[in-house]
mmCIF file of C-alpha atoms in Angstrom:
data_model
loop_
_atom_site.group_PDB
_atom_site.id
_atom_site.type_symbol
_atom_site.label_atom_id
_atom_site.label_comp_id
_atom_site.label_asym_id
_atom_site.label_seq_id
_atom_site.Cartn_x
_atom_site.Cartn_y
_atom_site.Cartn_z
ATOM 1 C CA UNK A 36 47.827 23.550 -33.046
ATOM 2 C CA UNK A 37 46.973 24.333 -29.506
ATOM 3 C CA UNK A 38 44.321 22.261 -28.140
ATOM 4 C CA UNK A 39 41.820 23.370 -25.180
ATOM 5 C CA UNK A 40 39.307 20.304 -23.526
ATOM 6 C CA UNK A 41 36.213 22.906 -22.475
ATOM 7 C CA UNK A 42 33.881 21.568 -19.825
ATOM 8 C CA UNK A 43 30.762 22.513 -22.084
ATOM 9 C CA UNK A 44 28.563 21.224 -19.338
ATOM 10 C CA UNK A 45 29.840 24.126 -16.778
ATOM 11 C CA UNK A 46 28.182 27.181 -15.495
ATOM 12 C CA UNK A 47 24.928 28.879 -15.231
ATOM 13 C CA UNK A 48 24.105 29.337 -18.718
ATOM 14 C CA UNK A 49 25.979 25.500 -20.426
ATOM 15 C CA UNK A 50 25.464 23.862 -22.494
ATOM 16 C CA UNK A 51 24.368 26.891 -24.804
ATOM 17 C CA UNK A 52 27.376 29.512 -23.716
ATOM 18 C CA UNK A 53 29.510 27.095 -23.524
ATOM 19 C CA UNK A 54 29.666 26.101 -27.290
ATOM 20 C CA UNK A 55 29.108 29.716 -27.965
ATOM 21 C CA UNK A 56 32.097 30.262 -26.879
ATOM 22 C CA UNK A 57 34.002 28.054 -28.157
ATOM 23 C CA UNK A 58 32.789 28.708 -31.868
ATOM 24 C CA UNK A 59 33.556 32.582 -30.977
ATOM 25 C CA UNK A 60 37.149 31.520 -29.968
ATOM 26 C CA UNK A 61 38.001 29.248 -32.993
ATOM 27 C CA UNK A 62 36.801 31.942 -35.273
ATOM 28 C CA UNK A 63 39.297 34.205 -33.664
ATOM 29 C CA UNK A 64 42.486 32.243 -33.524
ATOM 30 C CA UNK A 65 42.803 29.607 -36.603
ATOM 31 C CA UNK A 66 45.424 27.767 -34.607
ATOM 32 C CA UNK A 67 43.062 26.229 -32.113
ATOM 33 C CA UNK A 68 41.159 23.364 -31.760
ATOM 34 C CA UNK A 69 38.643 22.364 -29.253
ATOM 35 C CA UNK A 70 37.219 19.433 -27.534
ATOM 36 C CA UNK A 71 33.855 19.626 -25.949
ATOM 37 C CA UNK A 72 33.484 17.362 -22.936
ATOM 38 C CA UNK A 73 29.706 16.328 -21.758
ATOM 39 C CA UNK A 74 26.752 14.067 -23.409
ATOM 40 C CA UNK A 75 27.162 14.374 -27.013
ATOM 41 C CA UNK A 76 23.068 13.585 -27.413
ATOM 42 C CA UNK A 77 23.033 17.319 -25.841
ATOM 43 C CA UNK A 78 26.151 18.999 -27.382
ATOM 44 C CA UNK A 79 25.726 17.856 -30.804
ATOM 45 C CA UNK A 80 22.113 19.642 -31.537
ATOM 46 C CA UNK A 81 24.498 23.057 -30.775
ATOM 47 C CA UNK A 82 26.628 23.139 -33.669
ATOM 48 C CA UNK A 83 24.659 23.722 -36.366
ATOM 49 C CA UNK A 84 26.025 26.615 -36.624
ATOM 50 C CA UNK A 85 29.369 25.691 -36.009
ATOM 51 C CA UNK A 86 30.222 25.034 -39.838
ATOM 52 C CA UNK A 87 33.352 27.530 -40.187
ATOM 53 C CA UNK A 88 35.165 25.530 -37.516
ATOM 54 C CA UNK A 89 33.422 22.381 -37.103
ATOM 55 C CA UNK A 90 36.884 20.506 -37.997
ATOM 56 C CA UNK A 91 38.103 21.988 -35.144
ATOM 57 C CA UNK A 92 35.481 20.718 -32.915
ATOM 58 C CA UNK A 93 35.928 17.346 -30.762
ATOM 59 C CA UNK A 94 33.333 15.508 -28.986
ATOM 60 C CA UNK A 95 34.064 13.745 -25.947
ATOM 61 C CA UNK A 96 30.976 11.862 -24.369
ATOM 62 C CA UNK A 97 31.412 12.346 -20.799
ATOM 63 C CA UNK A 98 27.645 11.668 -19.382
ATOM 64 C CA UNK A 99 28.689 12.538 -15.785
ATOM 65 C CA UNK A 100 27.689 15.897 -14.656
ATOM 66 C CA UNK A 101 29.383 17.445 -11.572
ATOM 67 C CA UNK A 102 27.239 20.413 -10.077
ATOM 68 C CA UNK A 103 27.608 22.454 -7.439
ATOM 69 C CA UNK A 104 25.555 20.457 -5.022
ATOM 70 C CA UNK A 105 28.856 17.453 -5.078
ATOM 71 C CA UNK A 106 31.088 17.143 -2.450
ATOM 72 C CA UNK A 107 34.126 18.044 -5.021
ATOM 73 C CA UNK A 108 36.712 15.584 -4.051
ATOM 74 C CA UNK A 109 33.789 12.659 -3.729
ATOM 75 C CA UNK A 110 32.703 13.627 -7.309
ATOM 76 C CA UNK A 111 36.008 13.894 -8.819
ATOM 77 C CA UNK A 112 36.993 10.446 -7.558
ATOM 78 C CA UNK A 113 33.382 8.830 -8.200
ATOM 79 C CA UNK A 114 32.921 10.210 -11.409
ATOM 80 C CA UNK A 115 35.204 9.068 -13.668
ATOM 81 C CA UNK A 116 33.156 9.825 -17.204
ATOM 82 C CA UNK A 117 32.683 13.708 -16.333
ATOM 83 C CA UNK A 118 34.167 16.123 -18.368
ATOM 84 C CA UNK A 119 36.052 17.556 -15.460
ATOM 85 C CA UNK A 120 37.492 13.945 -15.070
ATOM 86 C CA UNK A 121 38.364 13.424 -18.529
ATOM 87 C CA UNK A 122 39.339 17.018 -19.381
ATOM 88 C CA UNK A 123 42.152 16.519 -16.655
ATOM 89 C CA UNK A 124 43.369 13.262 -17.182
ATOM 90 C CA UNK A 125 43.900 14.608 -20.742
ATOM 91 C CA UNK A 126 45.735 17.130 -19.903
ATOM 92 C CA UNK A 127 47.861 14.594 -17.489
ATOM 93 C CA UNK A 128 48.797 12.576 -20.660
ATOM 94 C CA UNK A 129 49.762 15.018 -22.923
ATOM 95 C CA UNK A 130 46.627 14.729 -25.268
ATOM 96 C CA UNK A 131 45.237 18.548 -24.898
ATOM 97 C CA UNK A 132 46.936 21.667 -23.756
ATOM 98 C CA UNK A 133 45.151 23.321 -21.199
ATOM 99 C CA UNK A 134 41.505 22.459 -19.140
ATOM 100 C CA UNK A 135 38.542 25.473 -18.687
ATOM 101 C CA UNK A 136 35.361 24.957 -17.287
ATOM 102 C CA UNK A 137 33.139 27.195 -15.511
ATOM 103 C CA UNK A 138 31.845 24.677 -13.482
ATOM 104 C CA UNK A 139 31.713 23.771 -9.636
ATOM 105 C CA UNK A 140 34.899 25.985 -7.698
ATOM 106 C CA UNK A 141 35.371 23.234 -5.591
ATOM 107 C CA UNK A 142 35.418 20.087 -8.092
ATOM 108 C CA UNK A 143 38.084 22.565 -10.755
ATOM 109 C CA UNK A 144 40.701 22.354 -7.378
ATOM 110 C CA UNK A 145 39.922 18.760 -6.323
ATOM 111 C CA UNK A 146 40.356 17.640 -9.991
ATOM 112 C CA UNK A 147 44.183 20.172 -10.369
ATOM 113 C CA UNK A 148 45.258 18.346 -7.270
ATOM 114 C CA UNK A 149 44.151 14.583 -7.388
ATOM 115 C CA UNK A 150 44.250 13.873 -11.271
ATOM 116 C CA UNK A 151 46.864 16.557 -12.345
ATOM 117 C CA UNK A 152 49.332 16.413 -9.550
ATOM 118 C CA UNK A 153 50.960 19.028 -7.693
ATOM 119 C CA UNK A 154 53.869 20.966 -9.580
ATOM 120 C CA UNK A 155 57.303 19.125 -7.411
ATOM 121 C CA UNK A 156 57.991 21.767 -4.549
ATOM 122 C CA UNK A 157 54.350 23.388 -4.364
ATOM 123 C CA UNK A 158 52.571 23.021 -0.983
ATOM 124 C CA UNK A 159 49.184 24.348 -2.210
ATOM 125 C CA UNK A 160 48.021 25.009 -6.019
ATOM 126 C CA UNK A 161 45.854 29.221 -5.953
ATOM 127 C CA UNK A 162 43.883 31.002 -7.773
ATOM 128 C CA UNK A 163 45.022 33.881 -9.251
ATOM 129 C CA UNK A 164 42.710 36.214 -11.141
ATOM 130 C CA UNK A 165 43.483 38.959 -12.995
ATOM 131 C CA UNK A 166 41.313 42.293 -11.382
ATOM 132 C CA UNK A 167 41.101 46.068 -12.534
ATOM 133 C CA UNK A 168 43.806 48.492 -11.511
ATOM 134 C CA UNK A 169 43.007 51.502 -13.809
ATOM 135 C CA UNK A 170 45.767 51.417 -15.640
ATOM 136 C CA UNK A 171 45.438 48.052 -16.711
ATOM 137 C CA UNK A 172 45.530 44.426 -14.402
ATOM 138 C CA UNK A 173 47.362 42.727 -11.247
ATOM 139 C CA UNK A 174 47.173 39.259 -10.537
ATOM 140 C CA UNK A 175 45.485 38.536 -7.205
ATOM 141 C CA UNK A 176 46.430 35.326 -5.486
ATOM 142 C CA UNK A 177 45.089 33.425 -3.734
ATOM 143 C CA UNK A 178 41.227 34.033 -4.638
ATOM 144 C CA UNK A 179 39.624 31.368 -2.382
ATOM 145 C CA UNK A 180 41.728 27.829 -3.058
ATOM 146 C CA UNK A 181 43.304 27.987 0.421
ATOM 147 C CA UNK A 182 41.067 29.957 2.677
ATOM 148 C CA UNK A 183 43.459 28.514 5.327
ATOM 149 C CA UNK A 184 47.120 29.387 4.933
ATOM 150 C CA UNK A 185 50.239 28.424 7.083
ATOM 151 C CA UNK A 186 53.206 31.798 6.351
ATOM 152 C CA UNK A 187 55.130 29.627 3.794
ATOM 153 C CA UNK A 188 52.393 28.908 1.046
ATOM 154 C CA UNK A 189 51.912 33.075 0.630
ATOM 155 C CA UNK A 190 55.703 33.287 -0.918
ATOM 156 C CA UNK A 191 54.697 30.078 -2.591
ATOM 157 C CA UNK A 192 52.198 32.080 -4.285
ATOM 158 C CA UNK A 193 54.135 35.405 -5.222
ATOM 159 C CA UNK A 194 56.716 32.864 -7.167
ATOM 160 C CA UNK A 195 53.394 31.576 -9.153
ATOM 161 C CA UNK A 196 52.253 34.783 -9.619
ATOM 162 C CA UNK A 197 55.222 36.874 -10.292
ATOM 163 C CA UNK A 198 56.006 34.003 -13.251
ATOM 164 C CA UNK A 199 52.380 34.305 -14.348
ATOM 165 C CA UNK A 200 52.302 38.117 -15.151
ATOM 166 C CA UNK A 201 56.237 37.985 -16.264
ATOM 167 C CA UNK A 202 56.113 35.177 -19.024
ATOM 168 C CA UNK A 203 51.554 35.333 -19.898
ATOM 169 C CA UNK A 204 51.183 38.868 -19.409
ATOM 170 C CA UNK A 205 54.739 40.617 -20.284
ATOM 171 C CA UNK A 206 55.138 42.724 -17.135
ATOM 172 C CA UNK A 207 59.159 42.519 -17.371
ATOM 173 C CA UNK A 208 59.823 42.652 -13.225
ATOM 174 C CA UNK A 209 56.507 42.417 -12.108
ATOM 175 C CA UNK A 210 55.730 44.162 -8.582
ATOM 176 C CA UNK A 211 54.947 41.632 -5.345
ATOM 177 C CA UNK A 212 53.004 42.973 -2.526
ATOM 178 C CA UNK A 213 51.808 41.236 0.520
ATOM 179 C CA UNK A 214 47.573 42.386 1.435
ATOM 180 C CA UNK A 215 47.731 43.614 5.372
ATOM 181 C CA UNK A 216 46.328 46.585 7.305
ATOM 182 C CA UNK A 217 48.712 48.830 7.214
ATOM 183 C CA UNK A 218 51.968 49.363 5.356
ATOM 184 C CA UNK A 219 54.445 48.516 8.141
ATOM 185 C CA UNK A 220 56.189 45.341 8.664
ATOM 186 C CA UNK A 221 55.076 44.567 12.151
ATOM 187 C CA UNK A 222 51.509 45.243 11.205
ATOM 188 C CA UNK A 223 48.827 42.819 10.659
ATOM 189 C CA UNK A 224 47.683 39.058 11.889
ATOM 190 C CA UNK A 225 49.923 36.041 13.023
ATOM 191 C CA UNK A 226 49.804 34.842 9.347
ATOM 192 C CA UNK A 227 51.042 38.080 7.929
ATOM 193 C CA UNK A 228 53.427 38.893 10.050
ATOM 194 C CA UNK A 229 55.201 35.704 9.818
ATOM 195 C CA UNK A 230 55.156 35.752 6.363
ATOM 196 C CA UNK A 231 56.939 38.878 5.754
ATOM 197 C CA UNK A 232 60.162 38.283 6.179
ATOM 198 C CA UNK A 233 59.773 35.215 4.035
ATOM 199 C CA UNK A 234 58.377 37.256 1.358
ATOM 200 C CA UNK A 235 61.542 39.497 2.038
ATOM 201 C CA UNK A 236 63.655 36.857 0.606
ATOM 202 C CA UNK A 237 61.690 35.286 -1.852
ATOM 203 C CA UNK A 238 62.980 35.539 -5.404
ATOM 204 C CA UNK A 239 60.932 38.282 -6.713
ATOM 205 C CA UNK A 240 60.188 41.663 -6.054
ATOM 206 C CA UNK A 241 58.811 42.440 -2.967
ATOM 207 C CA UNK A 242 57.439 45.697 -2.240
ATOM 208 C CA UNK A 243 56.034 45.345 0.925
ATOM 209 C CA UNK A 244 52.992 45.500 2.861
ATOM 210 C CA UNK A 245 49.864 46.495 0.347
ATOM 211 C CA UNK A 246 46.707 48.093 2.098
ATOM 212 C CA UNK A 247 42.851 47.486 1.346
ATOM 213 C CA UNK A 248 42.891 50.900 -0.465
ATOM 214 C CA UNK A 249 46.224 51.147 -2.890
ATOM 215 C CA UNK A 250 45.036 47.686 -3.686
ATOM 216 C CA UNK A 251 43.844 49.242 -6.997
ATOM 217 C CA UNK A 252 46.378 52.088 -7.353
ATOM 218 C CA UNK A 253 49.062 49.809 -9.037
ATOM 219 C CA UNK A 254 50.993 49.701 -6.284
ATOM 220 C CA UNK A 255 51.894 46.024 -6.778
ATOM 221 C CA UNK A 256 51.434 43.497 -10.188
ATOM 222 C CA UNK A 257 50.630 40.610 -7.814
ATOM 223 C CA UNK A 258 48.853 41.034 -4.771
ATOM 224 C CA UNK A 259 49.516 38.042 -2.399
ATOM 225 C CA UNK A 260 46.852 36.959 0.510
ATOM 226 C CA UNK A 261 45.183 33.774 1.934
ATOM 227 C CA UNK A 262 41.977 32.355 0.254
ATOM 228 C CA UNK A 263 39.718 33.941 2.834
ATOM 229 C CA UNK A 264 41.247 37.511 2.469
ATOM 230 C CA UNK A 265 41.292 37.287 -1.409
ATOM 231 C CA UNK A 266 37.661 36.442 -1.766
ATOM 232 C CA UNK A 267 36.715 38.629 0.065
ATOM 233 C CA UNK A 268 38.653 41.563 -2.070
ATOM 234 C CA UNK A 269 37.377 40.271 -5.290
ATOM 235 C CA UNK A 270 34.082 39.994 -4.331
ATOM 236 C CA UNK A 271 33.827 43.524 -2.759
ATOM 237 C CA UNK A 272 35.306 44.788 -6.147
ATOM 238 C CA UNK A 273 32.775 42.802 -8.408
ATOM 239 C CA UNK A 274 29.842 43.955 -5.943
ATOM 240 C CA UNK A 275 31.227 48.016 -6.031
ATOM 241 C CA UNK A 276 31.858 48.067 -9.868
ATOM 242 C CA UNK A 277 28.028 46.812 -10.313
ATOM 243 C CA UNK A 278 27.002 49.355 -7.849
ATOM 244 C CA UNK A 279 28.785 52.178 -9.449
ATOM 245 C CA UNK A 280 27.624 51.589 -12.649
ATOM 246 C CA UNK A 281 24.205 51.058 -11.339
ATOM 247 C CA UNK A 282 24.124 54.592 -9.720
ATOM 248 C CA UNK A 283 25.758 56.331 -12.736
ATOM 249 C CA UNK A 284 23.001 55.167 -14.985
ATOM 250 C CA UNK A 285 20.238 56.013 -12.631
ATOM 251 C CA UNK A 286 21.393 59.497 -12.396
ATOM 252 C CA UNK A 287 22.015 59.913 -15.908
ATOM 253 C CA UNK A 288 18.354 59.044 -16.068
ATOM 254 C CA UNK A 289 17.124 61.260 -13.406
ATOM 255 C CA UNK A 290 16.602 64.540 -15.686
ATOM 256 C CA UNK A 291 16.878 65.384 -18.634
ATOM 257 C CA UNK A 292 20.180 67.623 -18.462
ATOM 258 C CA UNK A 293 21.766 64.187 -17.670
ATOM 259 C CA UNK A 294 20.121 62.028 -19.881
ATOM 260 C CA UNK A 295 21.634 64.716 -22.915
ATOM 261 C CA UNK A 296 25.019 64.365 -21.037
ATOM 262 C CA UNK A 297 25.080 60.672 -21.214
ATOM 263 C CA UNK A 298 23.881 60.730 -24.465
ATOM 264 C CA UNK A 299 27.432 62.682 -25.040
ATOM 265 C CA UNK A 300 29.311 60.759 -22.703
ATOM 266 C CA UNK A 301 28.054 57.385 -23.602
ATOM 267 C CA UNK A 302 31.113 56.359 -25.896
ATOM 268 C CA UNK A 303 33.197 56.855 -22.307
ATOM 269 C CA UNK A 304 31.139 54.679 -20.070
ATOM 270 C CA UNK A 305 31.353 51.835 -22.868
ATOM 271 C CA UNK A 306 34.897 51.946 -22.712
ATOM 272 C CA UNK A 307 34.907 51.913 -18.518
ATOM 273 C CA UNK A 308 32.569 48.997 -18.828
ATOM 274 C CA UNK A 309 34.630 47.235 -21.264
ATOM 275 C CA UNK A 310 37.943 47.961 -18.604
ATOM 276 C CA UNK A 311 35.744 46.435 -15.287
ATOM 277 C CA UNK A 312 34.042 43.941 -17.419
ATOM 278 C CA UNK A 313 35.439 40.256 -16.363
ATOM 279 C CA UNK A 314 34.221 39.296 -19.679
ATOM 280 C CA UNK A 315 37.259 40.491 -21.466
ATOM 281 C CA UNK A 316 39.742 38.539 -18.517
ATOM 282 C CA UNK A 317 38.663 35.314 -19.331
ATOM 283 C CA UNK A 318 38.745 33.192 -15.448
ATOM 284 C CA UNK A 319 41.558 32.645 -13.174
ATOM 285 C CA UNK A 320 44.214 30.674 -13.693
ATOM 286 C CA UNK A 321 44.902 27.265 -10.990
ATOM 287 C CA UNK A 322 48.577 27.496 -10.862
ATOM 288 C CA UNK A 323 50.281 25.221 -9.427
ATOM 289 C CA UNK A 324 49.214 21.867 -10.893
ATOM 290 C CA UNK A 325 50.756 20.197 -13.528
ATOM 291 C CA UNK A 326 49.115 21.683 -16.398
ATOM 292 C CA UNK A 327 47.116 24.643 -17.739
ATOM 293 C CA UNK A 328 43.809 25.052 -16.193
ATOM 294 C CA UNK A 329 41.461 27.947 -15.586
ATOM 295 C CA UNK A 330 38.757 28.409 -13.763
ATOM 296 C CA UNK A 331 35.826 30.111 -15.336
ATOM 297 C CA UNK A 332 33.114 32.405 -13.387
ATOM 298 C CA UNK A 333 29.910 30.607 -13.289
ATOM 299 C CA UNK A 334 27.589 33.109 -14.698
ATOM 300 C CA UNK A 335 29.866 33.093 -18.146
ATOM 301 C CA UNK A 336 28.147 34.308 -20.673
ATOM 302 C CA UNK A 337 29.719 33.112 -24.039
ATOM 303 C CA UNK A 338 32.262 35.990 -24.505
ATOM 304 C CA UNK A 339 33.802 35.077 -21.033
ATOM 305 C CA UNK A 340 34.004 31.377 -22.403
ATOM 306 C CA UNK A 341 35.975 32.644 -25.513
ATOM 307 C CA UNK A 342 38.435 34.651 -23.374
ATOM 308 C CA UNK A 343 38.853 32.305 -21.080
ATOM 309 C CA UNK A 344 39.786 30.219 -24.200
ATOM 310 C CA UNK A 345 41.736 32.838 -25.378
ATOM 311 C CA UNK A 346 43.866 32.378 -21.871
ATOM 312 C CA UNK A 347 44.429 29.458 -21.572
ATOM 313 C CA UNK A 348 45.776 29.091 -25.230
ATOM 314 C CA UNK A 349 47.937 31.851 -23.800
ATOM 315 C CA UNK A 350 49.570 30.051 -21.240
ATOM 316 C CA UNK A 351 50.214 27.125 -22.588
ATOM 317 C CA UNK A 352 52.061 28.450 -25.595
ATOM 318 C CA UNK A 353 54.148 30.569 -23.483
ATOM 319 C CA UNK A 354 55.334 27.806 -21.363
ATOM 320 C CA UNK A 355 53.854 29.084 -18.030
ATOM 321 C CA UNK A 356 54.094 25.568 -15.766
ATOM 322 C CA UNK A 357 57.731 25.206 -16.629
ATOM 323 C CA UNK A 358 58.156 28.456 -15.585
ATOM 324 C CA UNK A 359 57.110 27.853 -12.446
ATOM 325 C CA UNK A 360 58.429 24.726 -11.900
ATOM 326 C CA UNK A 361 61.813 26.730 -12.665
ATOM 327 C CA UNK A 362 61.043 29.226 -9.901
ATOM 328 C CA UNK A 363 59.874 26.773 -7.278
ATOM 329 C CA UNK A 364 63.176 24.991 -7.891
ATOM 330 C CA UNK A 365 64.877 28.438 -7.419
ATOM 331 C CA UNK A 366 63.337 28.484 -4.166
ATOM 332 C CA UNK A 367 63.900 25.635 -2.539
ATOM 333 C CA UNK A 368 67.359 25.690 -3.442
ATOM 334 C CA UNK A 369 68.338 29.103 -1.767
#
């Protein structure tokens, strides 16, 4: 049985979500079981509807509560009883299978690094999303971890990534691109540039040089750029897919020629929804620690909690940070 330690104190909407979630995931995969870390005096009162899978449900009493106002690595160091503390150091010691929380960015790194360890050959550990491409998802990496990069962490990255799509998401030679201006090799910044050729002889496919607008024309499975850069992009294309829908639906309801067309069309935009709705993705994986973790967006509802359940059940059944501690080995030893 694959067990997940859930941060049930993470997020905008925790403690509520949180054990929403978790209750929607168990119900949905009967091989699962659950801890809930945070104060039990507040998690308990939440499960009295939980009577299908209570025997599936763990409490751990971790009365520390890391928020976003914590300098991350002070908190993870200070507070020893949180659940992003104790989720971790489970993980370390073999007693649960993956970490999620949806809590603070900053303490979800500072915890991968100092209480799960770097995987042996990794310089820095990245986030790595998964983000619409219309015809289905690439892995973008790094999201913000590393918003300063030296050339040699990007390939470092397109090894984590190209493992992550091949063995979680069953792209068989998954695509690597590197994000720059333009599609030529001399193009782009100091960083760029001297991380092409690296890139060149990484062990994956490389595809070149990927530009702000084929980022989403499936171009590339994993999309490769520094923290900054990679914030930025997933940002823009949370803002744009809001704004979009926002505009649709006010013309729709502009006249009433358009409100009978959406009345036809409505079936369609549910399913576009569904496709840009980071709901159904789950969070984004921290790969390059030494365990399963994902990241969670804060404003999580309790569907996003379940399939970021759902994920990281995922990858730790498939094996995922073996597989990259195969491929990092691969790399250092050409």
């Amino acid at each position: 049985m694959t067990h997940i330690y859930l941060d049930a104190m993470g997020g905008d909407n925790a403690p509520n979500c949180t054990v929403e979630g978790a209750m929607e995931a168990l119900r949905a995969d009967k091989d699962l079981k659950i801890t809930l870390g945070g104060p039990v005096s507040e998690i308990e009162p939440l499960l009295q509807d939980a009577g299908d899978v209570r025997d599936r449900i763990a409490l751990d009493d971790a009365p520390e509560i890391i928020t976003n106002h914590d300098a991350p690595v002070m908190a993870i160091r200070q507070k020893k009883n949180s659940a992003q503390v104790r989720g971790m150091l489970m993980v370390k010691e073999k007693q649960a299978d993956a970490f999620v929380s949806a809590g603070s960015t900053g303490a979800t790194l500072a915890g991968g690094m100092f209480r799960l360890g770097r995987i042996d050959g990794v310089e820095r550990p990245a986030l790595a999303p998964l983000l619409p491409n219309g015809k289905g998802f690439f892995c973008l990496i790094d999201c913000g971890a590393n918003v300063d990069c030296l050339p040699q962490y990007l390939p470092q990255f397109g090894v984590m990534g190209e493992a992550y799509m091949r063995c979680v998401q069953g792209v068989e030679k998954p695509r690597v691109g590197l994000v720059n201006i333009g599609a030529e090799a001399e193009k782009g910044n100091a960083l760029v540039k001297a991380a092409y050729p690296l890139m060149e002889s990484a062990p994956f496919h490389f595809v070149g040089n990927i530009e702000g607008r084929d980022i989403t024309a499936d171009q590339a499975d994993v999309i490769v750029c520094d923290g900054f850069s990679g914030n930025l992009i997933m940002k823009f294309m949370e803002g744009v897919a809001e704004t979009l829908m926002g505009i649709i639906k006010s013309e729709i309801y502009a006249d009433a020629r358009g409100k009978i067309g959406g009345i036809i069309a409505k079936p369609a935009f549910r399913r576009v929804k569904k496709r840009m709705d980071y709901t159904e993705v789950g969070g984004a994986p921290l790969l390059g620690v030494k365990g399963v973790v994902i990241k969670a967006h804060g404003s999580s509802n309790g569907h996003a909690i379940a399939s970021a359940i759902k994920q990281a059940a995922l990858m730790a059944r498939k094996g995922l940070v073996d597989a990259i501690e195969s491929e990092i080995a691969k790399q250092l030893n050409q």
